[in-house]
Amino acid sequence: MDKTVHILKKPLTMTLIAIFFGFVVAGIILAAVGYPPVRSLGVLLNGVFSSPKHMSNVIIKSTPLILTGIGVAFAFKTGLFNIGAEGQFIMGCVAATVVGIVCDFPPVIQIPLVLFAGAAAGAVYGGIAGFLKARFGIHEVLTSIMLNWIALYFSNYVCGLERFHKPDTIGTYAINRSGYTMILGNYKATEEGKAALMQNEFLRNTILKTDVNAGFIIAVILAVLVSFLLYKTAKGFELRAVGANRFAAEFTGINVNRNILHSMLISGAICGLAASLYITGNSPHGIATLAAFENTGFNGLAVCLIAASSPVGCIFAGLLFGGLIYGGQTLQYEVGAPSEIINIVSASLCSLLR
């Protein structure tokens, strides 16, 4: 009995149970509004796993969610609630786009420069909330929510600037091609590359027909590095100690305010990196005027909750969430069920894992 309870309390077990009940809740709601639940969920899964192209698109869709989830999880582990991941992601997109348009160096310089610009913008934006928390005790939820809106309107302002606005569109020019991070991006743009990739069905569906890029590989590496930082280094111990009990941490000589600032800087940098990888790896490689939040950062918060704030767990939770979002499009097209049912599934997952 004790062994069973111990297994049930494991984060992985709780996540799997939550996923199961999340789909049960979705099935009940689908049936209640007149849609066949079994067929609907089958269509959802088929929309994810039916072809290599779909699976490739799920990975592409999941990458920014994994990274923002890791950013939020890092803050959670250190006792902070970074609800400003959306704003940090937007500012990262703006910085990456501006630098990617203004600069045009060889790829070996351009790509790191654009990635750094996005990460730095996210770090600074997250650092503002961290500074206000450390210096004045203002809760990070309040400041980060307001900073989200500032980021949205600042992004729209940049979109309208003559230097960056692409005529007859609502967005900016694309960044220079030297900053692209798509796998075989330059090669598949040539006639020779297209012809070579067309000969192999798998490569045609996964590389030629999608924007598959290096972002997922970077996300996996970063998840491992963040886990190492949190659990295998003295700095990680300090950060987690402040999150567990700031008064006890201060009593032992740990600089609490400095660690709060460092936590939000790192969390924001990860969200900003997610943004720059999104810009460099996905068409149209620029930003557009926003009428509302696109929810990448907010969905990252859901990924963090599903993963129980585990950086490595965010990889699997992000893939799950990306699959649900991508498969939800097929659900709406083939069955007619609203894609918002995916929001119900994710909300159920988060509620069960609280």
PDB file of C-alpha atoms in Angstrom, residues 75-225:
ATOM      1  CA  ALA A  75      11.232  31.310 -11.440  1.00  0.00           C
ATOM      2  CA  PHE A  76       8.837  28.935  -9.661  1.00  0.00           C
ATOM      3  CA  LYS A  77      11.717  26.889  -8.270  1.00  0.00           C
ATOM      4  CA  THR A  78      13.128  30.064  -6.761  1.00  0.00           C
ATOM      5  CA  GLY A  79       9.840  31.175  -5.225  1.00  0.00           C
ATOM      6  CA  LEU A  80       8.776  33.677  -7.895  1.00  0.00           C
ATOM      7  CA  PHE A  81       5.680  33.701 -10.097  1.00  0.00           C
ATOM      8  CA  ASN A  82       6.803  34.944 -13.500  1.00  0.00           C
ATOM      9  CA  ILE A  83       3.489  35.677 -15.142  1.00  0.00           C
ATOM     10  CA  GLY A  84       5.359  38.170 -17.333  1.00  0.00           C
ATOM     11  CA  ALA A  85       6.735  35.487 -19.665  1.00  0.00           C
ATOM     12  CA  GLU A  86       4.402  36.772 -22.388  1.00  0.00           C
ATOM     13  CA  GLY A  87       5.863  40.267 -22.225  1.00  0.00           C
ATOM     14  CA  GLN A  88       9.414  38.940 -22.087  1.00  0.00           C
ATOM     15  CA  PHE A  89       8.706  36.797 -25.136  1.00  0.00           C
ATOM     16  CA  ILE A  90       7.297  39.786 -27.034  1.00  0.00           C
ATOM     17  CA  MET A  91      10.276  41.985 -26.162  1.00  0.00           C
ATOM     18  CA  GLY A  92      12.612  39.181 -27.230  1.00  0.00           C
ATOM     19  CA  CYS A  93      10.810  39.015 -30.585  1.00  0.00           C
ATOM     20  CA  VAL A  94      11.149  42.766 -31.033  1.00  0.00           C
ATOM     21  CA  ALA A  95      14.862  42.810 -30.198  1.00  0.00           C
ATOM     22  CA  ALA A  96      15.642  39.781 -32.372  1.00  0.00           C
ATOM     23  CA  THR A  97      13.740  41.285 -35.300  1.00  0.00           C
ATOM     24  CA  VAL A  98      15.348  44.724 -35.027  1.00  0.00           C
ATOM     25  CA  VAL A  99      18.869  43.321 -34.747  1.00  0.00           C
ATOM     26  CA  GLY A 100      18.193  40.762 -37.478  1.00  0.00           C
ATOM     27  CA  ILE A 101      17.081  43.502 -39.876  1.00  0.00           C
ATOM     28  CA  VAL A 102      19.728  46.099 -39.030  1.00  0.00           C
ATOM     29  CA  CYS A 103      22.689  43.694 -38.978  1.00  0.00           C
ATOM     30  CA  ASP A 104      23.732  41.402 -41.803  1.00  0.00           C
ATOM     31  CA  PHE A 105      26.867  39.515 -40.828  1.00  0.00           C
ATOM     32  CA  PRO A 106      27.913  35.997 -41.849  1.00  0.00           C
ATOM     33  CA  PRO A 107      25.742  33.312 -40.156  1.00  0.00           C
ATOM     34  CA  VAL A 108      28.494  32.384 -37.666  1.00  0.00           C
ATOM     35  CA  ILE A 109      28.171  35.916 -36.247  1.00  0.00           C
ATOM     36  CA  GLN A 110      24.602  36.828 -37.186  1.00  0.00           C
ATOM     37  CA  ILE A 111      22.842  33.880 -35.566  1.00  0.00           C
ATOM     38  CA  PRO A 112      24.499  34.210 -32.110  1.00  0.00           C
ATOM     39  CA  LEU A 113      24.000  37.992 -32.281  1.00  0.00           C
ATOM     40  CA  VAL A 114      20.262  37.726 -32.966  1.00  0.00           C
ATOM     41  CA  LEU A 115      19.800  35.012 -30.347  1.00  0.00           C
ATOM     42  CA  PHE A 116      21.707  37.076 -27.787  1.00  0.00           C
ATOM     43  CA  ALA A 117      19.627  40.174 -28.582  1.00  0.00           C
ATOM     44  CA  GLY A 118      16.389  38.338 -27.844  1.00  0.00           C
ATOM     45  CA  ALA A 119      17.726  36.738 -24.672  1.00  0.00           C
ATOM     46  CA  ALA A 120      19.158  40.053 -23.438  1.00  0.00           C
ATOM     47  CA  ALA A 121      15.861  41.875 -24.047  1.00  0.00           C
ATOM     48  CA  GLY A 122      13.954  39.192 -22.149  1.00  0.00           C
ATOM     49  CA  ALA A 123      16.476  39.310 -19.303  1.00  0.00           C
ATOM     50  CA  VAL A 124      16.233  43.091 -18.968  1.00  0.00           C
ATOM     51  CA  TYR A 125      12.446  42.972 -19.056  1.00  0.00           C
ATOM     52  CA  GLY A 126      12.295  40.206 -16.473  1.00  0.00           C
ATOM     53  CA  GLY A 127      14.940  42.034 -14.449  1.00  0.00           C
ATOM     54  CA  ILE A 128      12.672  45.076 -14.133  1.00  0.00           C
ATOM     55  CA  ALA A 129      10.088  43.006 -12.244  1.00  0.00           C
ATOM     56  CA  GLY A 130      12.882  41.399 -10.203  1.00  0.00           C
ATOM     57  CA  PHE A 131      14.381  44.757  -9.275  1.00  0.00           C
ATOM     58  CA  LEU A 132      11.026  46.185  -8.188  1.00  0.00           C
ATOM     59  CA  LYS A 133      10.424  43.074  -6.060  1.00  0.00           C
ATOM     60  CA  ALA A 134      13.892  43.143  -4.486  1.00  0.00           C
ATOM     61  CA  ARG A 135      14.158  46.894  -3.970  1.00  0.00           C
ATOM     62  CA  PHE A 136      10.600  47.929  -3.112  1.00  0.00           C
ATOM     63  CA  GLY A 137       8.828  44.656  -2.305  1.00  0.00           C
ATOM     64  CA  ILE A 138       6.320  45.090  -5.152  1.00  0.00           C
ATOM     65  CA  HIS A 139       4.901  41.689  -6.046  1.00  0.00           C
ATOM     66  CA  GLU A 140       6.168  40.374  -9.371  1.00  0.00           C
ATOM     67  CA  VAL A 141       2.654  39.355 -10.480  1.00  0.00           C
ATOM     68  CA  LEU A 142       1.470  42.969 -10.429  1.00  0.00           C
ATOM     69  CA  THR A 143       4.476  44.419 -12.210  1.00  0.00           C
ATOM     70  CA  SER A 144       4.803  41.659 -14.797  1.00  0.00           C
ATOM     71  CA  ILE A 145       1.129  41.847 -15.784  1.00  0.00           C
ATOM     72  CA  MET A 146       1.496  45.575 -16.467  1.00  0.00           C
ATOM     73  CA  LEU A 147       4.793  45.009 -18.267  1.00  0.00           C
ATOM     74  CA  ASN A 148       3.045  42.526 -20.570  1.00  0.00           C
ATOM     75  CA  TRP A 149       0.802  45.285 -21.895  1.00  0.00           C
ATOM     76  CA  ILE A 150       3.687  47.709 -22.280  1.00  0.00           C
ATOM     77  CA  ALA A 151       5.516  45.081 -24.345  1.00  0.00           C
ATOM     78  CA  LEU A 152       2.487  44.558 -26.612  1.00  0.00           C
ATOM     79  CA  TYR A 153       2.098  48.249 -27.422  1.00  0.00           C
ATOM     80  CA  PHE A 154       5.850  48.757 -27.784  1.00  0.00           C
ATOM     81  CA  SER A 155       5.923  45.898 -30.297  1.00  0.00           C
ATOM     82  CA  ASN A 156       3.119  47.551 -32.279  1.00  0.00           C
ATOM     83  CA  TYR A 157       5.022  50.853 -32.184  1.00  0.00           C
ATOM     84  CA  VAL A 158       8.129  49.212 -33.658  1.00  0.00           C
ATOM     85  CA  CYS A 159       5.996  47.537 -36.341  1.00  0.00           C
ATOM     86  CA  GLY A 160       4.834  50.974 -37.461  1.00  0.00           C
ATOM     87  CA  LEU A 161       8.275  52.544 -37.735  1.00  0.00           C
ATOM     88  CA  GLU A 162       9.256  53.366 -41.319  1.00  0.00           C
ATOM     89  CA  ARG A 163      12.636  51.639 -40.942  1.00  0.00           C
ATOM     90  CA  PHE A 164      11.059  48.273 -40.121  1.00  0.00           C
ATOM     91  CA  HIS A 165       7.493  48.317 -41.463  1.00  0.00           C
ATOM     92  CA  LYS A 166       6.966  46.301 -44.629  1.00  0.00           C
ATOM     93  CA  PRO A 167       4.649  48.222 -46.982  1.00  0.00           C
ATOM     94  CA  ASP A 168       1.139  46.846 -47.564  1.00  0.00           C
ATOM     95  CA  THR A 169       1.387  44.528 -44.544  1.00  0.00           C
ATOM     96  CA  ILE A 170       0.745  44.751 -40.804  1.00  0.00           C
ATOM     97  CA  GLY A 171       4.233  43.513 -39.970  1.00  0.00           C
ATOM     98  CA  THR A 172       7.915  44.164 -40.389  1.00  0.00           C
ATOM     99  CA  TYR A 173      10.425  43.045 -42.956  1.00  0.00           C
ATOM    100  CA  ALA A 174      11.904  39.597 -42.376  1.00  0.00           C
ATOM    101  CA  ILE A 175      15.285  39.442 -40.713  1.00  0.00           C
ATOM    102  CA  ASN A 176      18.266  38.910 -42.992  1.00  0.00           C
ATOM    103  CA  ARG A 177      18.600  35.326 -44.215  1.00  0.00           C
ATOM    104  CA  SER A 178      22.008  34.986 -42.538  1.00  0.00           C
ATOM    105  CA  GLY A 179      20.147  34.831 -39.203  1.00  0.00           C
ATOM    106  CA  TYR A 180      17.878  31.892 -40.090  1.00  0.00           C
ATOM    107  CA  THR A 181      18.175  28.753 -37.948  1.00  0.00           C
ATOM    108  CA  MET A 182      16.072  26.347 -40.041  1.00  0.00           C
ATOM    109  CA  ILE A 183      17.658  22.965 -40.650  1.00  0.00           C
ATOM    110  CA  LEU A 184      19.065  22.982 -44.200  1.00  0.00           C
ATOM    111  CA  GLY A 185      17.385  26.377 -44.589  1.00  0.00           C
ATOM    112  CA  ASN A 186      19.702  27.780 -47.257  1.00  0.00           C
ATOM    113  CA  TYR A 187      20.050  24.440 -49.024  1.00  0.00           C
ATOM    114  CA  LYS A 188      16.328  23.799 -49.406  1.00  0.00           C
ATOM    115  CA  ALA A 189      15.867  27.290 -50.847  1.00  0.00           C
ATOM    116  CA  THR A 190      17.914  26.269 -53.910  1.00  0.00           C
ATOM    117  CA  GLU A 191      16.556  24.322 -56.869  1.00  0.00           C
ATOM    118  CA  GLU A 192      19.190  21.647 -56.291  1.00  0.00           C
ATOM    119  CA  GLY A 193      18.203  21.283 -52.661  1.00  0.00           C
ATOM    120  CA  LYS A 194      14.491  21.110 -53.431  1.00  0.00           C
ATOM    121  CA  ALA A 195      15.100  18.418 -56.030  1.00  0.00           C
ATOM    122  CA  ALA A 196      17.236  16.355 -53.645  1.00  0.00           C
ATOM    123  CA  LEU A 197      14.757  16.577 -50.752  1.00  0.00           C
ATOM    124  CA  MET A 198      11.797  15.794 -53.005  1.00  0.00           C
ATOM    125  CA  GLN A 199      13.279  12.381 -53.751  1.00  0.00           C
ATOM    126  CA  ASN A 200      12.863  11.226 -50.139  1.00  0.00           C
ATOM    127  CA  GLU A 201       9.323  11.242 -48.764  1.00  0.00           C
ATOM    128  CA  PHE A 202      10.404  11.588 -45.130  1.00  0.00           C
ATOM    129  CA  LEU A 203      12.776  14.495 -45.805  1.00  0.00           C
ATOM    130  CA  ARG A 204      10.212  16.120 -48.086  1.00  0.00           C
ATOM    131  CA  ASN A 205       7.551  16.098 -45.362  1.00  0.00           C
ATOM    132  CA  THR A 206       9.714  16.904 -42.352  1.00  0.00           C
ATOM    133  CA  ILE A 207      12.231  19.407 -43.756  1.00  0.00           C
ATOM    134  CA  LEU A 208      11.128  20.757 -47.131  1.00  0.00           C
ATOM    135  CA  LYS A 209       7.472  21.345 -46.230  1.00  0.00           C
ATOM    136  CA  THR A 210       8.031  22.707 -42.716  1.00  0.00           C
ATOM    137  CA  ASP A 211      10.153  25.265 -40.898  1.00  0.00           C
ATOM    138  CA  VAL A 212      11.847  22.627 -38.737  1.00  0.00           C
ATOM    139  CA  ASN A 213      14.745  24.343 -37.011  1.00  0.00           C
ATOM    140  CA  ALA A 214      17.430  24.005 -34.361  1.00  0.00           C
ATOM    141  CA  GLY A 215      15.211  25.419 -31.614  1.00  0.00           C
ATOM    142  CA  PHE A 216      14.041  22.075 -30.235  1.00  0.00           C
ATOM    143  CA  ILE A 217      17.627  20.812 -29.879  1.00  0.00           C
ATOM    144  CA  ILE A 218      18.568  23.984 -28.010  1.00  0.00           C
ATOM    145  CA  ALA A 219      15.482  23.644 -25.793  1.00  0.00           C
ATOM    146  CA  VAL A 220      16.457  20.102 -24.761  1.00  0.00           C
ATOM    147  CA  ILE A 221      20.043  21.143 -23.989  1.00  0.00           C
ATOM    148  CA  LEU A 222      18.825  24.166 -22.028  1.00  0.00           C
ATOM    149  CA  ALA A 223      16.424  22.058 -19.949  1.00  0.00           C
ATOM    150  CA  VAL A 224      19.335  19.850 -18.861  1.00  0.00           C
ATOM    151  CA  LEU A 225      21.569  22.863 -18.147  1.00  0.00           C
TER     152      LEU A 225
END
